[in-house]
Amino acid sequence: MEVQPEILINNFQLGVLLSGLDRKFFCFIIKNNVFCSQCKNFAIDGVDVDRAYLTKTNDVRVFGRCKRCNSEVIRLFEFGNDKEFRDKANRLRESIKEQTLLGV
Ligand SMILES: [Zn+2]
């Protein structure tokens, strides 16, 4: 399989990638199920998402802040196992490349 670079994606691009059940799953995890090492528990007030990356295996890695203690939290979403998601991710990579070429 072709090795692809890890890229920073903005909220809009993340929204394009996440549809249907993936989006529900993502929102559920962000609200309830990200571990905070400072609280030594799941971030029960949820997290604010700072930035997200599309990894080289087409997973999504999110950096955010625990809403309770403001510590940085990181969560990996293993969407890359899903072919439909991978296809979407690869289309997004293509469109980003094209925009770069166009200088947009
Ligand atoms: Zn915390």
mmCIF file of N, CA and C and ligand atoms in Angstrom:
data_model
loop_
_atom_site.group_PDB
_atom_site.id
_atom_site.type_symbol
_atom_site.label_atom_id
_atom_site.label_comp_id
_atom_site.label_asym_id
_atom_site.label_seq_id
_atom_site.Cartn_x
_atom_site.Cartn_y
_atom_site.Cartn_z
ATOM 1 N N MET A 1 0.842 -1.200 0.000
ATOM 2 C CA MET A 1 0.000 0.000 0.000
ATOM 3 C C MET A 1 0.880 1.254 0.000
ATOM 4 N N GLU A 2 0.426 2.251 -0.698
ATOM 5 C CA GLU A 2 1.165 3.499 -0.798
ATOM 6 C C GLU A 2 1.215 4.189 0.562
ATOM 7 N N VAL A 3 2.396 4.664 0.936
ATOM 8 C CA VAL A 3 2.521 5.386 2.198
ATOM 9 C C VAL A 3 2.220 6.865 1.943
ATOM 10 N N GLN A 4 1.320 7.399 2.729
ATOM 11 C CA GLN A 4 0.898 8.776 2.519
ATOM 12 C C GLN A 4 1.298 9.615 3.722
ATOM 13 N N PRO A 5 1.515 10.892 3.489
ATOM 14 C CA PRO A 5 1.918 11.736 4.623
ATOM 15 C C PRO A 5 0.757 11.998 5.582
ATOM 16 N N GLU A 6 1.124 12.289 6.816
ATOM 17 C CA GLU A 6 0.114 12.730 7.767
ATOM 18 C C GLU A 6 -0.191 14.193 7.474
ATOM 19 N N ILE A 7 -1.463 14.526 7.396
ATOM 20 C CA ILE A 7 -1.800 15.917 7.083
ATOM 21 C C ILE A 7 -2.740 16.509 8.125
ATOM 22 N N LEU A 8 -2.541 17.803 8.354
ATOM 23 C CA LEU A 8 -3.431 18.558 9.237
ATOM 24 C C LEU A 8 -4.722 18.835 8.464
ATOM 25 N N ILE A 9 -5.861 18.558 9.075
ATOM 26 C CA ILE A 9 -7.123 18.859 8.399
ATOM 27 C C ILE A 9 -7.929 19.844 9.246
ATOM 28 N N ASN A 10 -8.620 20.734 8.562
ATOM 29 C CA ASN A 10 -9.422 21.723 9.302
ATOM 30 C C ASN A 10 -10.810 21.145 9.607
ATOM 31 N N ASN A 11 -11.601 21.906 10.333
ATOM 32 C CA ASN A 11 -12.921 21.425 10.759
ATOM 33 C C ASN A 11 -13.810 21.091 9.575
ATOM 34 N N PHE A 12 -13.709 21.909 8.550
ATOM 35 C CA PHE A 12 -14.534 21.665 7.378
ATOM 36 C C PHE A 12 -14.154 20.337 6.734
ATOM 37 N N GLN A 13 -12.870 20.094 6.597
ATOM 38 C CA GLN A 13 -12.400 18.840 5.987
ATOM 39 C C GLN A 13 -12.763 17.635 6.863
ATOM 40 N N LEU A 14 -12.683 17.831 8.169
ATOM 41 C CA LEU A 14 -13.081 16.760 9.076
ATOM 42 C C LEU A 14 -14.571 16.450 8.895
ATOM 43 N N GLY A 15 -15.363 17.518 8.734
ATOM 44 C CA GLY A 15 -16.795 17.348 8.527
ATOM 45 C C GLY A 15 -17.109 16.599 7.242
ATOM 46 N N VAL A 16 -16.300 16.827 6.218
ATOM 47 C CA VAL A 16 -16.496 16.124 4.952
ATOM 48 C C VAL A 16 -16.226 14.626 5.136
ATOM 49 N N LEU A 17 -15.217 14.322 5.941
ATOM 50 C CA LEU A 17 -14.826 12.920 6.149
ATOM 51 C C LEU A 17 -15.842 12.157 6.995
ATOM 52 N N LEU A 18 -16.425 12.867 7.951
ATOM 53 C CA LEU A 18 -17.287 12.185 8.913
ATOM 54 C C LEU A 18 -18.745 12.332 8.513
ATOM 55 N N SER A 19 -19.336 11.238 8.111
ATOM 56 C CA SER A 19 -20.758 11.299 7.799
ATOM 57 C C SER A 19 -21.456 10.146 8.503
ATOM 58 N N GLY A 20 -22.744 10.261 8.644
ATOM 59 C CA GLY A 20 -23.558 9.184 9.192
ATOM 60 C C GLY A 20 -23.060 8.679 10.527
ATOM 61 N N LEU A 21 -22.862 7.362 10.602
ATOM 62 C CA LEU A 21 -22.480 6.728 11.855
ATOM 63 C C LEU A 21 -21.116 7.168 12.338
ATOM 64 N N ASP A 22 -20.193 7.421 11.402
ATOM 65 C CA ASP A 22 -18.854 7.872 11.797
ATOM 66 C C ASP A 22 -18.946 9.174 12.580
ATOM 67 N N ARG A 23 -19.823 10.071 12.102
ATOM 68 C CA ARG A 23 -19.980 11.364 12.761
ATOM 69 C C ARG A 23 -20.582 11.182 14.162
ATOM 70 N N LYS A 24 -21.590 10.317 14.258
ATOM 71 C CA LYS A 24 -22.220 10.052 15.562
ATOM 72 C C LYS A 24 -21.199 9.472 16.534
ATOM 73 N N PHE A 25 -20.437 8.506 16.023
ATOM 74 C CA PHE A 25 -19.409 7.867 16.846
ATOM 75 C C PHE A 25 -18.392 8.911 17.313
ATOM 76 N N PHE A 26 -17.927 9.726 16.384
ATOM 77 C CA PHE A 26 -16.930 10.745 16.697
ATOM 78 C C PHE A 26 -17.453 11.681 17.787
ATOM 79 N N CYS A 27 -18.673 12.194 17.609
ATOM 80 C CA CYS A 27 -19.243 13.142 18.571
ATOM 81 C C CYS A 27 -19.436 12.482 19.934
ATOM 82 N N PHE A 28 -19.874 11.235 19.917
ATOM 83 C CA PHE A 28 -20.064 10.516 21.171
ATOM 84 C C PHE A 28 -18.741 10.404 21.930
ATOM 85 N N ILE A 29 -17.698 10.016 21.229
ATOM 86 C CA ILE A 29 -16.391 9.847 21.875
ATOM 87 C C ILE A 29 -15.887 11.183 22.411
ATOM 88 N N ILE A 30 -15.997 12.228 21.586
ATOM 89 C CA ILE A 30 -15.495 13.541 21.999
ATOM 90 C C ILE A 30 -16.220 14.017 23.261
ATOM 91 N N LYS A 31 -17.488 13.720 23.348
ATOM 92 C CA LYS A 31 -18.268 14.175 24.508
ATOM 93 C C LYS A 31 -18.037 13.323 25.742
ATOM 94 N N ASN A 32 -17.795 12.022 25.538
ATOM 95 C CA ASN A 32 -17.860 11.105 26.685
ATOM 96 C C ASN A 32 -16.657 10.205 26.905
ATOM 97 N N ASN A 33 -15.827 10.063 25.945
ATOM 98 C CA ASN A 33 -14.945 8.905 26.010
ATOM 99 C C ASN A 33 -13.501 9.169 25.619
ATOM 100 N N VAL A 34 -13.012 10.372 25.942
ATOM 101 C CA VAL A 34 -11.597 10.644 25.724
ATOM 102 C C VAL A 34 -10.918 10.637 27.081
ATOM 103 N N PHE A 35 -9.859 9.848 27.214
ATOM 104 C CA PHE A 35 -9.191 9.734 28.501
ATOM 105 C C PHE A 35 -8.318 10.959 28.756
ATOM 106 N N CYS A 36 -8.445 11.520 29.960
ATOM 107 C CA CYS A 36 -7.622 12.658 30.370
ATOM 108 C C CYS A 36 -6.649 12.175 31.434
ATOM 109 N N SER A 37 -5.350 12.295 31.161
ATOM 110 C CA SER A 37 -4.372 11.757 32.106
ATOM 111 C C SER A 37 -4.292 12.621 33.358
ATOM 112 N N GLN A 38 -4.693 13.880 33.242
ATOM 113 C CA GLN A 38 -4.704 14.771 34.409
ATOM 114 C C GLN A 38 -5.845 14.397 35.367
ATOM 115 N N CYS A 39 -7.024 14.221 34.813
ATOM 116 C CA CYS A 39 -8.189 13.822 35.632
ATOM 117 C C CYS A 39 -8.122 12.346 36.015
ATOM 118 N N LYS A 40 -7.248 11.599 35.361
ATOM 119 C CA LYS A 40 -7.154 10.155 35.550
ATOM 120 C C LYS A 40 -8.514 9.489 35.339
ATOM 121 N N ASN A 41 -9.219 10.003 34.360
ATOM 122 C CA ASN A 41 -10.560 9.491 34.080
ATOM 123 C C ASN A 41 -10.919 9.965 32.665
ATOM 124 N N PHE A 42 -12.066 9.529 32.182
ATOM 125 C CA PHE A 42 -12.535 10.091 30.934
ATOM 126 C C PHE A 42 -12.908 11.552 31.172
ATOM 127 N N ALA A 43 -12.692 12.368 30.163
ATOM 128 C CA ALA A 43 -13.017 13.793 30.282
ATOM 129 C C ALA A 43 -14.538 13.904 30.335
ATOM 130 N N ILE A 44 -15.061 13.948 31.563
ATOM 131 C CA ILE A 44 -16.519 13.802 31.715
ATOM 132 C C ILE A 44 -17.282 15.035 31.263
ATOM 133 N N ASP A 45 -16.611 16.168 31.143
ATOM 134 C CA ASP A 45 -17.288 17.344 30.583
ATOM 135 C C ASP A 45 -17.049 17.457 29.081
ATOM 136 N N GLY A 46 -16.372 16.474 28.518
ATOM 137 C CA GLY A 46 -16.058 16.522 27.096
ATOM 138 C C GLY A 46 -14.751 17.244 26.833
ATOM 139 N N VAL A 47 -14.386 17.341 25.582
ATOM 140 C CA VAL A 47 -13.144 18.008 25.203
ATOM 141 C C VAL A 47 -13.421 19.026 24.097
ATOM 142 N N ASP A 48 -12.586 20.076 24.074
ATOM 143 C CA ASP A 48 -12.571 20.998 22.950
ATOM 144 C C ASP A 48 -11.532 20.497 21.960
ATOM 145 N N VAL A 49 -11.928 20.343 20.721
ATOM 146 C CA VAL A 49 -10.992 19.866 19.706
ATOM 147 C C VAL A 49 -10.124 21.030 19.224
ATOM 148 N N ASP A 50 -8.804 20.880 19.350
ATOM 149 C CA ASP A 50 -7.883 21.918 18.872
ATOM 150 C C ASP A 50 -7.541 21.711 17.406
ATOM 151 N N ARG A 51 -7.123 20.507 17.094
ATOM 152 C CA ARG A 51 -6.734 20.229 15.712
ATOM 153 C C ARG A 51 -6.816 18.742 15.445
ATOM 154 N N ALA A 52 -6.911 18.417 14.177
ATOM 155 C CA ALA A 52 -7.053 17.014 13.796
ATOM 156 C C ALA A 52 -6.120 16.712 12.632
ATOM 157 N N TYR A 53 -5.608 15.512 12.621
ATOM 158 C CA TYR A 53 -4.732 15.063 11.558
ATOM 159 C C TYR A 53 -5.307 13.815 10.915
ATOM 160 N N LEU A 54 -5.104 13.723 9.621
ATOM 161 C CA LEU A 54 -5.356 12.483 8.916
ATOM 162 C C LEU A 54 -4.015 11.771 8.863
ATOM 163 N N THR A 55 -3.926 10.614 9.514
ATOM 164 C CA THR A 55 -2.633 9.940 9.634
ATOM 165 C C THR A 55 -2.303 9.195 8.342
ATOM 166 N N LYS A 56 -1.078 8.657 8.290
ATOM 167 C CA LYS A 56 -0.669 7.977 7.060
ATOM 168 C C LYS A 56 -1.459 6.700 6.817
ATOM 169 N N THR A 57 -2.101 6.160 7.845
ATOM 170 C CA THR A 57 -2.963 4.987 7.641
ATOM 171 C C THR A 57 -4.431 5.386 7.515
ATOM 172 N N ASN A 58 -4.676 6.696 7.307
ATOM 173 C CA ASN A 58 -6.036 7.232 7.159
ATOM 174 C C ASN A 58 -6.889 7.061 8.406
ATOM 175 N N ASP A 59 -6.239 7.065 9.541
ATOM 176 C CA ASP A 59 -6.968 7.226 10.791
ATOM 177 C C ASP A 59 -7.031 8.723 11.095
ATOM 178 N N VAL A 60 -7.812 9.087 12.083
ATOM 179 C CA VAL A 60 -7.905 10.497 12.467
ATOM 180 C C VAL A 60 -7.360 10.658 13.881
ATOM 181 N N ARG A 61 -6.362 11.522 14.033
ATOM 182 C CA ARG A 61 -5.803 11.786 15.358
ATOM 183 C C ARG A 61 -6.211 13.194 15.768
ATOM 184 N N VAL A 62 -6.835 13.270 16.936
ATOM 185 C CA VAL A 62 -7.376 14.547 17.401
ATOM 186 C C VAL A 62 -6.609 15.012 18.636
ATOM 187 N N PHE A 63 -6.200 16.268 18.617
ATOM 188 C CA PHE A 63 -5.616 16.908 19.798
ATOM 189 C C PHE A 63 -6.658 17.879 20.337
ATOM 190 N N GLY A 64 -6.907 17.787 21.636
ATOM 191 C CA GLY A 64 -7.892 18.682 22.210
ATOM 192 C C GLY A 64 -7.548 19.005 23.648
ATOM 193 N N ARG A 65 -8.519 19.647 24.314
ATOM 194 C CA ARG A 65 -8.321 20.014 25.717
ATOM 195 C C ARG A 65 -9.503 19.533 26.533
ATOM 196 N N CYS A 66 -9.181 18.927 27.654
ATOM 197 C CA CYS A 66 -10.207 18.501 28.596
ATOM 198 C C CYS A 66 -10.959 19.746 29.086
ATOM 199 N N LYS A 67 -12.289 19.718 28.993
ATOM 200 C CA LYS A 67 -13.056 20.900 29.395
ATOM 201 C C LYS A 67 -13.032 21.114 30.901
ATOM 202 N N ARG A 68 -12.704 20.084 31.638
ATOM 203 C CA ARG A 68 -12.685 20.210 33.092
ATOM 204 C C ARG A 68 -11.366 20.808 33.594
ATOM 205 N N CYS A 69 -10.231 20.318 33.074
ATOM 206 C CA CYS A 69 -8.942 20.742 33.651
ATOM 207 C C CYS A 69 -8.043 21.417 32.622
ATOM 208 N N ASN A 70 -8.479 21.465 31.373
ATOM 209 C CA ASN A 70 -7.751 22.155 30.321
ATOM 210 C C ASN A 70 -6.429 21.486 29.939
ATOM 211 N N SER A 71 -6.229 20.236 30.324
ATOM 212 C CA SER A 71 -5.034 19.511 29.895
ATOM 213 C C SER A 71 -5.202 19.024 28.466
ATOM 214 N N GLU A 72 -4.061 18.856 27.808
ATOM 215 C CA GLU A 72 -4.140 18.344 26.441
ATOM 216 C C GLU A 72 -4.507 16.865 26.450
ATOM 217 N N VAL A 73 -5.398 16.506 25.565
ATOM 218 C CA VAL A 73 -5.768 15.102 25.390
ATOM 219 C C VAL A 73 -5.601 14.744 23.919
ATOM 220 N N ILE A 74 -5.304 13.483 23.692
ATOM 221 C CA ILE A 74 -5.120 13.002 22.325
ATOM 222 C C ILE A 74 -5.957 11.746 22.160
ATOM 223 N N ARG A 75 -6.613 11.651 21.023
ATOM 224 C CA ARG A 75 -7.406 10.446 20.781
ATOM 225 C C ARG A 75 -7.251 10.042 19.322
ATOM 226 N N LEU A 76 -7.002 8.774 19.131
ATOM 227 C CA LEU A 76 -6.893 8.245 17.774
ATOM 228 C C LEU A 76 -8.195 7.542 17.403
ATOM 229 N N PHE A 77 -8.741 7.906 16.270
ATOM 230 C CA PHE A 77 -9.933 7.243 15.741
ATOM 231 C C PHE A 77 -9.508 6.359 14.581
ATOM 232 N N GLU A 78 -9.702 5.069 14.750
ATOM 233 C CA GLU A 78 -9.196 4.140 13.729
ATOM 234 C C GLU A 78 -10.216 3.942 12.615
ATOM 235 N N PHE A 79 -10.438 5.021 11.884
ATOM 236 C CA PHE A 79 -11.376 4.950 10.763
ATOM 237 C C PHE A 79 -10.741 4.300 9.543
ATOM 238 N N GLY A 80 -9.407 4.242 9.533
ATOM 239 C CA GLY A 80 -8.687 3.757 8.351
ATOM 240 C C GLY A 80 -8.960 2.297 8.007
ATOM 241 N N ASN A 81 -9.545 1.559 8.963
ATOM 242 C CA ASN A 81 -9.894 0.159 8.683
ATOM 243 C C ASN A 81 -11.082 0.050 7.742
ATOM 244 N N ASP A 82 -11.820 1.132 7.644
ATOM 245 C CA ASP A 82 -13.069 1.123 6.897
ATOM 246 C C ASP A 82 -12.827 1.603 5.469
ATOM 247 N N LYS A 83 -13.157 0.743 4.507
ATOM 248 C CA LYS A 83 -12.822 1.071 3.113
ATOM 249 C C LYS A 83 -13.513 2.351 2.646
ATOM 250 N N GLU A 84 -14.773 2.502 3.026
ATOM 251 C CA GLU A 84 -15.511 3.690 2.600
ATOM 252 C C GLU A 84 -14.830 4.963 3.124
ATOM 253 N N PHE A 85 -14.383 4.893 4.379
ATOM 254 C CA PHE A 85 -13.704 6.052 4.951
ATOM 255 C C PHE A 85 -12.377 6.304 4.235
ATOM 256 N N ARG A 86 -11.649 5.209 3.975
ATOM 257 C CA ARG A 86 -10.360 5.349 3.273
ATOM 258 C C ARG A 86 -10.549 6.016 1.920
ATOM 259 N N ASP A 87 -11.594 5.594 1.196
ATOM 260 C CA ASP A 87 -11.860 6.193 -0.112
ATOM 261 C C ASP A 87 -12.117 7.691 0.022
ATOM 262 N N LYS A 88 -12.914 8.050 1.029
ATOM 263 C CA LYS A 88 -13.198 9.472 1.252
ATOM 264 C C LYS A 88 -11.917 10.228 1.597
ATOM 265 N N ALA A 89 -11.105 9.603 2.455
ATOM 266 C CA ALA A 89 -9.861 10.235 2.883
ATOM 267 C C ALA A 89 -8.945 10.454 1.679
ATOM 268 N N ASN A 90 -8.880 9.462 0.797
ATOM 269 C CA ASN A 90 -8.006 9.595 -0.369
ATOM 270 C C ASN A 90 -8.526 10.668 -1.325
ATOM 271 N N ARG A 91 -9.851 10.783 -1.443
ATOM 272 C CA ARG A 91 -10.403 11.860 -2.271
ATOM 273 C C ARG A 91 -10.061 13.219 -1.666
ATOM 274 N N LEU A 92 -10.135 13.306 -0.344
ATOM 275 C CA LEU A 92 -9.782 14.563 0.321
ATOM 276 C C LEU A 92 -8.318 14.905 0.067
ATOM 277 N N ARG A 93 -7.449 13.901 0.161
ATOM 278 C CA ARG A 93 -6.028 14.142 -0.109
ATOM 279 C C ARG A 93 -5.827 14.678 -1.527
ATOM 280 N N GLU A 94 -6.540 14.070 -2.479
ATOM 281 C CA GLU A 94 -6.440 14.524 -3.876
ATOM 282 C C GLU A 94 -6.864 15.984 -3.997
ATOM 283 N N SER A 95 -8.000 16.308 -3.376
ATOM 284 C CA SER A 95 -8.515 17.670 -3.547
ATOM 285 C C SER A 95 -7.590 18.687 -2.876
ATOM 286 N N ILE A 96 -6.945 18.275 -1.768
ATOM 287 C CA ILE A 96 -5.992 19.185 -1.124
ATOM 288 C C ILE A 96 -4.785 19.404 -2.032
ATOM 289 N N LYS A 97 -4.335 18.313 -2.666
ATOM 290 C CA LYS A 97 -3.206 18.435 -3.608
ATOM 291 C C LYS A 97 -3.558 19.385 -4.747
ATOM 292 N N GLU A 98 -4.772 19.221 -5.282
ATOM 293 C CA GLU A 98 -5.191 20.068 -6.393
ATOM 294 C C GLU A 98 -5.264 21.532 -5.969
ATOM 295 N N GLN A 99 -5.802 21.756 -4.773
ATOM 296 C CA GLN A 99 -5.882 23.142 -4.297
ATOM 297 C C GLN A 99 -4.503 23.744 -4.128
ATOM 298 N N THR A 100 -3.564 22.914 -3.674
ATOM 299 C CA THR A 100 -2.199 23.401 -3.516
ATOM 300 C C THR A 100 -1.613 23.787 -4.864
ATOM 301 N N LEU A 101 -1.880 22.937 -5.865
ATOM 302 C CA LEU A 101 -1.375 23.227 -7.221
ATOM 303 C C LEU A 101 -1.969 24.528 -7.766
ATOM 304 N N LEU A 102 -3.242 24.731 -7.457
ATOM 305 C CA LEU A 102 -3.923 25.928 -7.956
ATOM 306 C C LEU A 102 -3.562 27.161 -7.126
ATOM 307 N N GLY A 103 -2.915 26.937 -6.001
ATOM 308 C CA GLY A 103 -2.548 28.039 -5.130
ATOM 309 C C GLY A 103 -3.744 28.633 -4.401
ATOM 310 N N VAL A 104 -4.778 27.803 -4.216
ATOM 311 C CA VAL A 104 -5.986 28.312 -3.518
ATOM 312 C C VAL A 104 -5.731 28.333 -2.014
HETATM 313 ZN ZN ZN B 1 -8.995 16.632 32.608
#
